[in-house]
Amino acid sequence: MLRQYELVERVKAYDPDADEDLLNRAYVFSMKAHGSQLRASGDPYFSHPIEVAGILTDLKLDDETIATGILHDTIEDTVATQEQIDRLFGKNVGRLVDGVTKLSKIEAQTDSERQAENLRKFLLAMSNDIRVLLVKLADRLHNMRTLHHIKSDAKRLRIARETMDIYAPLAERIGMYSFMDELQELAFRELEPEGHATITARLAKLREGGGDLVARIASGMKLVLAQKGIDAEVTGREKRPYSIWRKMQGRQMSFEALPDVMAFRIIVDDEAECYRALGVIHGRWPTVIGRFKDFISTPKRNGYKSIHTTVLHGENSRIEVQIRTRRMHEEAENGLAAHWAYKQGDEGSGAREAYPWLEDLLDVLHDAASPEELLENARLAMFQDQVFVFTPKGALHQLPKDSTPVDFAYAVHSDLGDSCVGAKVNGRVVPLRTRLTNGDQVEILRSKVKAPDPAWAGFVASAKARAAVRRHVRQKTREESLAMGSKLLESLGLRLKVNLDDNMVAPALARLKLPDRTALMLAMASNALTDAQVSEALVPGSTAGQKPARKRGKPGPAAISIHGLTAGVAFELGACHPIPGDRIVGIRHAGKPIVIHTIDCTSLAEEDGEWLEVSWGDETEGAAAQLAIVVHNQPGALAAMAAVLATHNANIVNFRLKHRDREFHTDIIDIEVEDLKHLTRIIAALRTLQAVVSVERVRG
Ligand code: MN
């Protein structure tokens, strides 16, 4: 526990003018008031408000806020009165302590009308003085850090649920990401112990393989920046288990497919330097399309500023990179608190301008017709990515946004999901793909057979429903593949005029390095083995004299003109496959054709040739782009992709299949496209296919 003088020294260190006497009096008052009360941990109760005050000093908050932290539980839990606090510590501290006390009471109440009343008062108070909320968040953070001392499972779960639903979103709303992260991690561990354990174990395993990979990548990045004259602080971290979990749920990913578990932060001096650093990073590592976000030119609504991008670092390992200035960093970590620290003394008037969402909450306050509506609106405003629906008996379920009756059924019970055939929403029968909205009452119509429809995978929103449907699809696919493989093998036997008994098949299996007949049939069904290969294995020499399948050739160069080059100068397109619409540069080496690269081509970092400013000409007919597509191994996947390419008039020039594992394979496809817009449309269309996991452009 922090001692009295330590606490005062911590405040003095960042605010020499702090009222030392105020802090000392608050410390002594709180210690006496809490007396011999004990926490669940067995520590004196008094340790709690002091730790809360300590957390607030980390945010460099003013003396009144620190005093409020020390006193925050005195009215609720001791014989101290509001009048005493007002008299002894002044009206400012009195008002702040009152605000925190009111909020604590909301937690303890169940009557919704009273809750809404209090919430209204609290929000009004908060909009004038955000410090009330900062103290409450610090209070909750310390309670969560010590949550494991509470013996009752039900109580721990309730507190964790409330933290996840109310306090972490509040911290996010005011931009206090470090608070939000820690609150979410602590609540996640309590709410999803298995998910937490799985992810933690998996992260530990990744770490085993990589040594101190994070530190190595960070220092590599710092070096690359330094070579371009940018002095930056680079830090790296493994992503937190909860943020990995969220991402897995949001994108319906399995852990194996989970791409970026590492994130790096580059901190530079000023805004211009941010963009220079971005250029260097994009020049050195390939960008992952669709992951670049510039929150400096367009800050988030809560004031957050940073540049976000994701790059491919090494083979198939994606890393997230955030670039920001020191000031942006402090505001991002501590949000409104940092804003407060910068503006100390100015009664928080800047908060409403800097944090426009406060205005939203105030609008809700003024427009709500009844306390229930107010409570509903204020809560729902925090959960825009969630939808709340009811069972016929009135039990509440929280689902991801865009959930359907199928998601609901699986959320209630996996048996209910598996046997779902229809649904009533608010008493009316609706299609199963209907998106649920807040407050819907959902009743599931069941059949006796359990037969989830594979088509559900195309519209469900929750990870649980998707996983269940996929499991069934896999099982069905396997059954169908076996039936098909068995037919293929049988007809091959007829053609070769051999009896396919074990004496015949066993040596072939050995030649093909397959464990059993089932594996052979599956390989034939999935086209992993051609008829010719199997014939050769069954009857060596049986395919002699047959022509090998012809390969597709490379096409001639498309007609392309480039502005910035003298007419007739020879040029060629680089291995990064630039296409019209890409930003490009020309690189000249004496005696060689000029090579055109995309501006973010990886090879440019080591390029020592002459850089020429060039742009696409008007007579450009198109060029070949290369895509890497990760696809589920399932029948019809390739046909569906080919159909999309055909409808978009994209000519396939080359096709390679790289096997990855039993569930997925990666296709490398070269296609001829008109320009970047054309390619973007094609990528978007491919991504909508159910069998497609991801589509990325390959550069170099
Ligand atoms: Mn407390």
XYZ file of C-alpha atoms in Angstrom, residues 65-66 87 112 166 180 211 222 239 242 263 274 390 393 466 488 526 578 582 584 654:
21
model
C -9.196 14.314 -8.140
C -6.575 12.502 -6.044
C -17.022 21.286 5.096
C -34.948 0.636 -13.376
C -20.438 -0.868 -18.905
C -10.041 -0.280 -21.447
C 12.636 -16.320 -29.128
C 14.078 1.369 -35.637
C -1.634 -8.452 -28.664
C -8.949 -10.443 -25.329
C 1.608 -4.962 -32.827
C 4.555 10.318 -39.005
C -35.262 -11.925 -25.632
C -39.705 -16.469 -21.399
C -20.598 -20.281 -37.861
C -13.682 -42.675 -59.283
C -10.319 -33.558 -54.174
C 1.918 -2.771 -60.959
C -1.342 2.078 -58.714
C 4.299 3.986 -59.524
C -1.683 -18.339 -64.667
